[in-house]
Coordinates of C-alpha atoms (C1' of nucleotides) and ligand atoms in Angstrom, one line a residue:
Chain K
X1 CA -20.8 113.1 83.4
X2 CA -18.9 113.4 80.6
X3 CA -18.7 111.3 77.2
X4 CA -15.3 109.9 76.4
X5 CA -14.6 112.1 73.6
X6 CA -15.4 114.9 75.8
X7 CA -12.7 113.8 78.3
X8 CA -10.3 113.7 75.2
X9 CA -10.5 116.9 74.6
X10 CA -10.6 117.9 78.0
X11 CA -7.6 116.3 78.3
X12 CA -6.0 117.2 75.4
X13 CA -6.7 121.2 76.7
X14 CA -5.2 121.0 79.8
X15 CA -2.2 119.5 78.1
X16 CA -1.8 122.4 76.0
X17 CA -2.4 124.9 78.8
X18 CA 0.5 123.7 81.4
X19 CA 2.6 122.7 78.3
X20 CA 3.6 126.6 77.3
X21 CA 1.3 129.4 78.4
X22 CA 0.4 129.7 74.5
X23 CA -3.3 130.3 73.4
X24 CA -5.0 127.5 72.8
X25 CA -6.2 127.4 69.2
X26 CA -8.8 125.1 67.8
X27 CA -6.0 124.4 64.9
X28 CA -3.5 123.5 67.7
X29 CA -6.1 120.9 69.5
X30 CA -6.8 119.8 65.9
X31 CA -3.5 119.0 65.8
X32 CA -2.6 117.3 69.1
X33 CA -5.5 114.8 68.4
X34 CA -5.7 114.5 65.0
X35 CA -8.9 115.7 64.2
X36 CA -10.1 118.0 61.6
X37 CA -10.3 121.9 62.8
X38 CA -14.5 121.5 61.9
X39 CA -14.6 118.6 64.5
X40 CA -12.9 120.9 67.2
X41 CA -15.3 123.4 66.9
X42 CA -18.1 121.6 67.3
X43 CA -16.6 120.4 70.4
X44 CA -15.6 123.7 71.7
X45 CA -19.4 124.4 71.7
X46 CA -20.3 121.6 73.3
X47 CA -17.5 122.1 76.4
X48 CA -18.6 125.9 76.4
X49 CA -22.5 125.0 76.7
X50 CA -20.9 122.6 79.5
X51 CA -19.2 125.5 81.0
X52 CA -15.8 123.5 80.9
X53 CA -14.1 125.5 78.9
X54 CA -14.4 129.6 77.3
X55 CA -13.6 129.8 74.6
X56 CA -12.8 133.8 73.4
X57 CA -11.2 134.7 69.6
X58 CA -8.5 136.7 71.3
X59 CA -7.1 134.8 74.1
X60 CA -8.5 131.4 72.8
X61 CA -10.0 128.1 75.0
X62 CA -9.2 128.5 78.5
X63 CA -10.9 126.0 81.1
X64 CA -13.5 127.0 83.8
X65 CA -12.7 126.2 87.3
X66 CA -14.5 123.5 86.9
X67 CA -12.9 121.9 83.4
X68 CA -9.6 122.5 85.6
X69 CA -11.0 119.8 87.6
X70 CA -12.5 117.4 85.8
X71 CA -9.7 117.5 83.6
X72 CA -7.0 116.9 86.7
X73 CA -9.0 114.3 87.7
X74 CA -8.3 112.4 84.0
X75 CA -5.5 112.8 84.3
X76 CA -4.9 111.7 87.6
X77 CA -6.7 109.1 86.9
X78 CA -4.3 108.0 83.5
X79 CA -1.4 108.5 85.4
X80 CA -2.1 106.2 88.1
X81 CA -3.3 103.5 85.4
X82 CA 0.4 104.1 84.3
X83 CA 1.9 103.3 87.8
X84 CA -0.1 100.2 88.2
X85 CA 0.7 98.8 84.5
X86 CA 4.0 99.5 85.0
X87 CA 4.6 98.2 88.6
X88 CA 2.3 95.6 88.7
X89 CA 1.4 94.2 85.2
X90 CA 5.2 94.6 84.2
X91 CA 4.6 96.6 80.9
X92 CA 7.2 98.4 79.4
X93 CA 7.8 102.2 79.6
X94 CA 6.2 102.7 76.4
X95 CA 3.2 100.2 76.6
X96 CA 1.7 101.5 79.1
X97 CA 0.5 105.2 77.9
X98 CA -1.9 103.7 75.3
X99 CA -3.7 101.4 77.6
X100 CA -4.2 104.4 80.2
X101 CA -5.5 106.2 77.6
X102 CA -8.5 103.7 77.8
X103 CA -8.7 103.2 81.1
X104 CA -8.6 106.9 82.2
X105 CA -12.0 106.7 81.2
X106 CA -13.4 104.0 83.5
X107 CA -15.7 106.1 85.4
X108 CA -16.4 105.2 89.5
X109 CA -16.5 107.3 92.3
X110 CA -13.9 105.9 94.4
X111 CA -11.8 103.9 91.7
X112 CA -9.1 106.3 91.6
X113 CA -8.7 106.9 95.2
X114 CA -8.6 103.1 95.8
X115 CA -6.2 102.2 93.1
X116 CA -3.6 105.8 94.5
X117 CA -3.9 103.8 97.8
X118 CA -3.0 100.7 96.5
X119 CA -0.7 101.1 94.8
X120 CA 1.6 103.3 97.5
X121 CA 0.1 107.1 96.9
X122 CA 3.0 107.2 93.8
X123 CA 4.2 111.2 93.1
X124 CA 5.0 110.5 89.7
X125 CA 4.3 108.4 87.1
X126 CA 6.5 106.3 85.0
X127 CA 7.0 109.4 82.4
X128 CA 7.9 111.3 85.6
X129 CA 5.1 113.2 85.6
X130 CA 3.6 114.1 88.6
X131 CA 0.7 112.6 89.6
X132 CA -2.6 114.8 90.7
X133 CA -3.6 114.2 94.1
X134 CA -6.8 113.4 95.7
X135 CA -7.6 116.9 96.3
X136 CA -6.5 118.5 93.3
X137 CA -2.8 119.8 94.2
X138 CA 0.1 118.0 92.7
X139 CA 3.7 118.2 93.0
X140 CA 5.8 120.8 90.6
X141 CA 6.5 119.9 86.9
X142 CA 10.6 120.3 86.3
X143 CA 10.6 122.4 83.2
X144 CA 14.1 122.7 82.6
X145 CA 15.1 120.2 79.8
X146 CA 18.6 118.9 78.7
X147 CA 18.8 121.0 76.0
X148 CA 18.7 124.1 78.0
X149 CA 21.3 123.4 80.7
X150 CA 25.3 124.4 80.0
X151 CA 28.1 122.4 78.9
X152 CA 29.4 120.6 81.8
X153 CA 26.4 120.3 83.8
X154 CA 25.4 116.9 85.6
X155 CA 21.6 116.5 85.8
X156 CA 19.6 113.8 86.8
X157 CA 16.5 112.8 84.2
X158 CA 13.1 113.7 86.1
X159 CA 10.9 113.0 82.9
X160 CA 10.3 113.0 79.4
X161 CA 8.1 115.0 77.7
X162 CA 7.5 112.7 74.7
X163 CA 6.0 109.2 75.0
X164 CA 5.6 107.8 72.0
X165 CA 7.2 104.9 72.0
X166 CA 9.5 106.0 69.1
X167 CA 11.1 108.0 71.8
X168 CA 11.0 105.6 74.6
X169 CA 12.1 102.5 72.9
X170 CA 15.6 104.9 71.7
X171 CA 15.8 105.8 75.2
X172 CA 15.5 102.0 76.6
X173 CA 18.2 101.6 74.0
X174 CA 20.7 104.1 75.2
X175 CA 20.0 102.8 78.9
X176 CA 18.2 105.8 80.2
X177 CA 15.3 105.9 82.5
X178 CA 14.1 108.3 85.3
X179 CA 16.5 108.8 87.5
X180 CA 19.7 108.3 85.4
X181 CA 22.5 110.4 85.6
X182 CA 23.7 112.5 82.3
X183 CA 26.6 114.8 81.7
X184 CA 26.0 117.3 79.3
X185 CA 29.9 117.5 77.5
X186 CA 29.4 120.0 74.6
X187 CA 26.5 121.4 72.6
X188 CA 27.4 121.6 68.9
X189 CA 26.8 125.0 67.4
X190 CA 25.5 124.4 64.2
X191 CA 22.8 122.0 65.0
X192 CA 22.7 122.2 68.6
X193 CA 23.0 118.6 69.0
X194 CA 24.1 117.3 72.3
X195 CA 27.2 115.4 73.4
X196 CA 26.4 113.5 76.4
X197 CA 27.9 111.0 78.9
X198 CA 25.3 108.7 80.5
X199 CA 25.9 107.2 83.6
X200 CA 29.6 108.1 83.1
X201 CA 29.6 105.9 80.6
X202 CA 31.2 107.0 77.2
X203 CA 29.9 110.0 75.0
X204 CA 27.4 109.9 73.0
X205 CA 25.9 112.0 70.5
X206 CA 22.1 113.2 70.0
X207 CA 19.7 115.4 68.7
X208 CA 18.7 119.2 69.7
X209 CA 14.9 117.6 69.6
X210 CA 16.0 114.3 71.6
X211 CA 17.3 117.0 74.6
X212 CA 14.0 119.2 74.3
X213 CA 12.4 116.1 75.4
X214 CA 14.2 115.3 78.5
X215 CA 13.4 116.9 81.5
X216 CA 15.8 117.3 84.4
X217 CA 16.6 117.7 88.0
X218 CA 20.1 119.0 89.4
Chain R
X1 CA -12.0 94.6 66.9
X2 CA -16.0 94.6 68.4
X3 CA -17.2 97.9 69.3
X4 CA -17.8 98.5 72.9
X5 CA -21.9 97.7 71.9
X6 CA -21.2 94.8 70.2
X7 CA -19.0 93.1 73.1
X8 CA -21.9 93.7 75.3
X9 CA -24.4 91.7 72.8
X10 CA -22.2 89.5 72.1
X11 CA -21.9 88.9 75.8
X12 CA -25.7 89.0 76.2
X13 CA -26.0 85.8 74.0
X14 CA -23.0 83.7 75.1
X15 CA -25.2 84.5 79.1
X16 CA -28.4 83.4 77.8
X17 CA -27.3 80.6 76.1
X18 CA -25.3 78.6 78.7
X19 CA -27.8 79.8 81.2
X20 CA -30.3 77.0 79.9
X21 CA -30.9 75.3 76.9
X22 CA -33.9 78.0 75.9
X23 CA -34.1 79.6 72.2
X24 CA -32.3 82.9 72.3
X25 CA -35.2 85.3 70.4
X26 CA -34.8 89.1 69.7
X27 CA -37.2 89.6 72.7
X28 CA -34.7 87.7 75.4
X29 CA -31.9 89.7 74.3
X30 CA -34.0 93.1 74.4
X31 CA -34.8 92.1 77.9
X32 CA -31.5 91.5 79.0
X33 CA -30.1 94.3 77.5
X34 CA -33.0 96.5 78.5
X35 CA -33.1 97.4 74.8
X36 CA -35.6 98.0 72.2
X37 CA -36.5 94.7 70.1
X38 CA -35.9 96.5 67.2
X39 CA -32.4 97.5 68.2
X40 CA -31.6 94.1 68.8
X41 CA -32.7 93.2 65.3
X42 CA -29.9 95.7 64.1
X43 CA -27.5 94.5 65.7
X44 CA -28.1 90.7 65.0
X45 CA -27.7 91.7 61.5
X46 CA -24.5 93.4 62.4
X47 CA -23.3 90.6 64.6
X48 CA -24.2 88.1 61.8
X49 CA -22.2 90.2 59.0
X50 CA -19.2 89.3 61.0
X51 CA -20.0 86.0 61.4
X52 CA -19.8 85.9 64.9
X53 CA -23.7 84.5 65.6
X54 CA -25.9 82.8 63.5
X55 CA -29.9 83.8 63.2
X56 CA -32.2 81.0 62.5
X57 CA -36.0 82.5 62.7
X58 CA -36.3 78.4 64.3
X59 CA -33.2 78.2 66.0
X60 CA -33.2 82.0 67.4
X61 CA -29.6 82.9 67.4
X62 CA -26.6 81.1 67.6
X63 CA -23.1 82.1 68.4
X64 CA -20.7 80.7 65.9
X65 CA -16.8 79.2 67.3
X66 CA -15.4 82.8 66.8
X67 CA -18.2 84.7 68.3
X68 CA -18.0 81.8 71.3
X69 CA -14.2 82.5 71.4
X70 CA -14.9 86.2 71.8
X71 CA -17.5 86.0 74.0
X72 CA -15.6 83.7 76.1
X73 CA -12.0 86.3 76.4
X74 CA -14.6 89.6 77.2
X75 CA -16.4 87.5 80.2
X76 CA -12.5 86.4 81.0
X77 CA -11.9 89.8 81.6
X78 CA -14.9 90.5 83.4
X79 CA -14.3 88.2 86.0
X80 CA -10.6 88.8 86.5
X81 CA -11.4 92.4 86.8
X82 CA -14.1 91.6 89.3
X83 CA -11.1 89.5 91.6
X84 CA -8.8 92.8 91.2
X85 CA -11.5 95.2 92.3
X86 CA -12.7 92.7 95.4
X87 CA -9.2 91.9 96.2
X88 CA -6.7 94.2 95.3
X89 CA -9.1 97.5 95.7
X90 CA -11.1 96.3 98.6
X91 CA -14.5 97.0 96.7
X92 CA -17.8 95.2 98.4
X93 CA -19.1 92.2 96.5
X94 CA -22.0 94.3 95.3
X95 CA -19.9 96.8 93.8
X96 CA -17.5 95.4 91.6
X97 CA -20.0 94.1 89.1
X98 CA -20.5 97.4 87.4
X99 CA -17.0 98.4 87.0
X100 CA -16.1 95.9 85.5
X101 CA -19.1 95.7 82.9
X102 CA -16.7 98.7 81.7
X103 CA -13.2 97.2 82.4
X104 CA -13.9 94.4 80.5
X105 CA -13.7 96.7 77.4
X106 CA -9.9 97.5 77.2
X107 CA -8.5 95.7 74.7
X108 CA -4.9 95.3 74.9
X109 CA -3.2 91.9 73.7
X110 CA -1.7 90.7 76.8
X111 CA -3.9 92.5 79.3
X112 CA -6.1 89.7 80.7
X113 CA -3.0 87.5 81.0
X114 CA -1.0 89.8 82.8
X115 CA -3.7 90.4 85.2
X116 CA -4.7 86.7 85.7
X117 CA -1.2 86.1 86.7
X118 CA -0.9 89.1 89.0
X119 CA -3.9 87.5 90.6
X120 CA -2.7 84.6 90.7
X121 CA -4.7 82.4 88.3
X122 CA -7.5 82.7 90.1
X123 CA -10.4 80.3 89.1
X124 CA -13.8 81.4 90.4
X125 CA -14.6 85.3 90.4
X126 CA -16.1 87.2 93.7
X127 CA -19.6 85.5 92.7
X128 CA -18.5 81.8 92.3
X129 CA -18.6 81.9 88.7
X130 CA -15.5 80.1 86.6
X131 CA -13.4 82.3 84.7
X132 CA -12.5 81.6 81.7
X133 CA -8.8 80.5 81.1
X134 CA -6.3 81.9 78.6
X135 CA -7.0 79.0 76.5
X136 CA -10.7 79.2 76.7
X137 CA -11.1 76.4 78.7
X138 CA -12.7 76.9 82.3
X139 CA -13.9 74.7 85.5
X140 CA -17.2 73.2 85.6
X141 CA -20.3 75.7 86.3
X142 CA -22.2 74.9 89.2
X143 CA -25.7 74.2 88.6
X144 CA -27.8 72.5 91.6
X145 CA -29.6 75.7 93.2
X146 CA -30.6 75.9 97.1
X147 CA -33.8 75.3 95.9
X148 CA -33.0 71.9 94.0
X149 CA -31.8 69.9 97.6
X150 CA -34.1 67.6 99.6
X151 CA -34.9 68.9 103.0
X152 CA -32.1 68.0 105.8
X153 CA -29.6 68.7 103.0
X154 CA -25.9 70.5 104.3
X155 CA -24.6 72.2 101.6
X156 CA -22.4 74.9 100.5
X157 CA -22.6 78.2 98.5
X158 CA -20.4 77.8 95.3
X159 CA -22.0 80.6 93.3
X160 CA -24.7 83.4 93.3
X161 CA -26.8 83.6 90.1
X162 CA -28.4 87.1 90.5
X163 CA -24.9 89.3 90.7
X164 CA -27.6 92.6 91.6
X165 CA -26.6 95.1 94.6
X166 CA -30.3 94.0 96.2
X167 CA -29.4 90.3 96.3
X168 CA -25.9 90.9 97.3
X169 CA -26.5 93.0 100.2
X170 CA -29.5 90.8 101.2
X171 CA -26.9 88.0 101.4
X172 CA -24.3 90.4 102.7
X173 CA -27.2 90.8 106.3
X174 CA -27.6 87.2 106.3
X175 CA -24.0 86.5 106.4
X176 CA -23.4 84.6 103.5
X177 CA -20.5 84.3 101.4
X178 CA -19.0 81.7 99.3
X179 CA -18.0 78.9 101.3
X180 CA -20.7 79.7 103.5
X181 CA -22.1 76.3 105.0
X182 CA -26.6 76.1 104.9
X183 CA -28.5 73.4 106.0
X184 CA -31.5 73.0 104.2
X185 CA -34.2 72.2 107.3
X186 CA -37.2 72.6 105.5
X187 CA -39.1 73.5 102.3
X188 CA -42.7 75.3 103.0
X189 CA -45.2 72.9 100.2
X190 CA -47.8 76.2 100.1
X191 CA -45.1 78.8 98.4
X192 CA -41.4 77.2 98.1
X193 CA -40.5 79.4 101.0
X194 CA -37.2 77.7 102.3
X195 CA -36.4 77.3 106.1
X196 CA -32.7 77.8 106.1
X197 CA -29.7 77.7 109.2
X198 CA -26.7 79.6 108.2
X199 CA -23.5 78.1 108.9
X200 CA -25.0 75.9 112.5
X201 CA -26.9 79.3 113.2
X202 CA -30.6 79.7 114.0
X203 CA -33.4 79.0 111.3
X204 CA -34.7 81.7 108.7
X205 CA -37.0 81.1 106.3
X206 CA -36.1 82.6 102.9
X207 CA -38.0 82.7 99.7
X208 CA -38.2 80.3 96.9
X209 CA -37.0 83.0 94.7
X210 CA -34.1 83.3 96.9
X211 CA -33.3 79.4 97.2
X212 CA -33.1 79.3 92.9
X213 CA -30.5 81.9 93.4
X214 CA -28.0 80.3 95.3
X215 CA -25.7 78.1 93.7
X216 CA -24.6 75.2 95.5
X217 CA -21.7 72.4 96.2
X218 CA -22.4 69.6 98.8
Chain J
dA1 C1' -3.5 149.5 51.6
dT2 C1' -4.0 145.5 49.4
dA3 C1' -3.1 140.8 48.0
dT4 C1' -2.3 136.5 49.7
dA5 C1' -2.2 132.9 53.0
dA6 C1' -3.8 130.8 57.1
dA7 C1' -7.3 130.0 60.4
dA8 C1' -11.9 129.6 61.7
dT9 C1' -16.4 128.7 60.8
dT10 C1' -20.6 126.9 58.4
dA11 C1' -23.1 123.6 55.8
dG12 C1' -23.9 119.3 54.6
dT13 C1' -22.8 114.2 54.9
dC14 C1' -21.9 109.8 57.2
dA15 C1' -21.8 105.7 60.5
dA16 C1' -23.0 103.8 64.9
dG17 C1' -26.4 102.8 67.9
dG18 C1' -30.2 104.0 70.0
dC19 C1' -35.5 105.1 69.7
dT20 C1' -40.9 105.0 68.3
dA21 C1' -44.6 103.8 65.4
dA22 C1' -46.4 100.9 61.9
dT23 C1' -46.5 96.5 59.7
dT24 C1' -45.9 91.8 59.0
dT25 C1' -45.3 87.2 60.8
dT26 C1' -46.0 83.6 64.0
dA27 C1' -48.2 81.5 68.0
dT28 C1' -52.2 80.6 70.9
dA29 C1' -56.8 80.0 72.3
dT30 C1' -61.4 79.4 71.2
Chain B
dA1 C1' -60.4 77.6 61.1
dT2 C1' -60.3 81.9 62.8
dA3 C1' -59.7 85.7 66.0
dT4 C1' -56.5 87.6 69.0
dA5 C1' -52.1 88.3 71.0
dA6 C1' -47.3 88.3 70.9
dA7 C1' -43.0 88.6 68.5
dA8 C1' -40.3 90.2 64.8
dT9 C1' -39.3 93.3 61.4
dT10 C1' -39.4 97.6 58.7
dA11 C1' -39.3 102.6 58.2
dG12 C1' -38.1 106.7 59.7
dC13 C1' -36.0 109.7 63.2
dC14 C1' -32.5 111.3 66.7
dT15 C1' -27.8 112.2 68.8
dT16 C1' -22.9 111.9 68.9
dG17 C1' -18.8 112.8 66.9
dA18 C1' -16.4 112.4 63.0
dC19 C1' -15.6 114.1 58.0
dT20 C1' -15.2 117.2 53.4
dA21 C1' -16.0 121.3 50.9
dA22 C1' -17.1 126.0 50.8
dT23 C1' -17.0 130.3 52.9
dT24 C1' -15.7 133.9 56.0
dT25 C1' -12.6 136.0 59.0
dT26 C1' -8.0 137.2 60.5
dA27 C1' -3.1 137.7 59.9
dT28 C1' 1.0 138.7 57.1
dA29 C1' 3.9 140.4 53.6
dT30 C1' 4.6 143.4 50.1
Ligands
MN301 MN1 -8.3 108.7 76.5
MN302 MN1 2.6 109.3 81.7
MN303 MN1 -19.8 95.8 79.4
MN304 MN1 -19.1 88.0 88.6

DNA sequence: ATATAAAATTAGTCAAGGCTAATTTTATAT
DNA sequence: ATATAAAATTAGCCTTGACTAATTTTATAT
């Protein structure tokens, strides 16, 4: 089994993969968890001797078969935390990613099947993020975001990419949540920000980066 | 915050010390823990640094009001988490001990209260023991043991003391649960061997050991 | 092609929390 | 009172997973 630092980084390489199909550098896992560079090399030996991860100069880390799984099963296991935090504990949107963060960890054979059961077999999480299933599979990821849509359209948000609470805690203030409908009215050349209806309410203005971070349906 | 090690000593002492009366030494701790004396003695130096026991070479160690406060909130969590797993998850009695030696690690302000509530305020755990309430108070323990009663005696099982899978599932064969109704028929003078009927069932004799293991109401 | 900058790696350090082995202190039995 | 046993403590070592500082490798721009 692994240690939870192990699972971190697991984690945090699996994010990196599906995020963009960019090579995975030990300055960019640095990065996403705040460590130093040294720290992610000796980590990227330990995986390696684990034979979760290889780990080549040219192409980068890439995970085995088998830190494909372990790490699906993290993170299957986080997002279903999410779901029951959410759902049943009442948390907020963004109160709930930290404490999955710890639980995520909490290592039992039949823990995550249980909780999936109990709490409905969810598809998505409260970020909209689809939610690994027992055997590995999971629905699609929507990769289109709100910035790259054309003036005019009428999406639907599916998820967000960010979840810091920064971001969620602006969207809880502007009313949006999975599921809400926006109108994208005009992109603003010099800055790309985004005029936007939501819900047919009145327009609103936001960022280039605030629209990256929304993903959508149509 | 206590490190995850820490919570469990800290755990260790506030268990030994309402258990009985006894000194709580190095050695007791060690043998809970399944630890190395000299370990403990690190860590009781730690522990006392943050003034959350006290270590009198006379007295053996103490827990001071915050460490008893801290103690107190991590075996609240312990047993709520126990309810959730039984309950909500549909884990066997013997299993949910375990998991929740882990669960009661995430530290999130409002966790434990969230959970009581979605449980319902429960105030025993899956073994019969009381769980602690948000403000640190919690119902009387139960103390006469199967053991303790006079021949003839009908009583009822309020707690189990040893929480191990081999007492558990011993029980589980028997049939007993909490709740579950014993008469007392006899007590065997040569060993303490107990001669036992189960809820108005036939007789079975059980051992002494067993007997000072059952916690009981009447 | 070379200078410079960035990225990766190595070497050495640290704290936490274990361990064993050796020693000192305390308790117990004669 | 003394010998012996048990308990407590100290000293030194180990692993994990961080860090900083120094060095080497790789990429980039002139
Ligand atoms: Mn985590
Ligand atoms: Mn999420
Ligand atoms: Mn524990
Ligand atoms: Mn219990």
């Amino acid at each position: 089994m692994h240690t939870l630092s192990e699972e971190n980084y697991l984690k945090c390489i699996y994010r990196l993969w599906q995020d963009r199909g960019q090579k995975i550098t030990p300055t960019a896992i640095a990065e996403w968890l705040g460590n130093n560079p040294a720290s992610v090399v000796d980590m990227i030996r330990k995986l390696t001797d684990k034979q979760l991860i290889i780990y080549d100069k040219k192409k980068g880390v890439e995970l085995t078969p088998q830190g494909q799984k372990d790490a699906t099963l993290i993170v299957r296991r986080h997002r279903l935390w999410e779901v029951f935090l959410l759902e049943k504990l009442g948390y907020d949107w963004d109160e709930i990613h930290d404490i999955a963060e710890d639980l995520e960890h909490i290592k039992d054979g039949t823990l995550a099947d249980r909780l999936d059961k109990f709490l409905g077999f969810p598809e998505y999480d409260p970020h909209g993020d689809p939610i690994p299933r027992a055997n590995g599979k999971m629905a699609k990821r929507h990769s289109t975001t709100l910035a790259d849509v054309k003036h005019g359209t009428l999406c639907r948000v599916a998820a967000v990419k960010d979840t810091t609470s920064a971001f969620l805690q602006y969207l809880q203030k502007l009313d949006i949540n999975i599921g809400t409908k926006i109108q994208l009215i005009e992109k603003i050349q010099f800055d790309g920000s985004l005029v936007i209806s939501i819900a047919g309410g009145e327009r609103t203005t936001v960022s280039q980066k605030f629209g990256e971070n929304i993903l959508i349906d149509m």
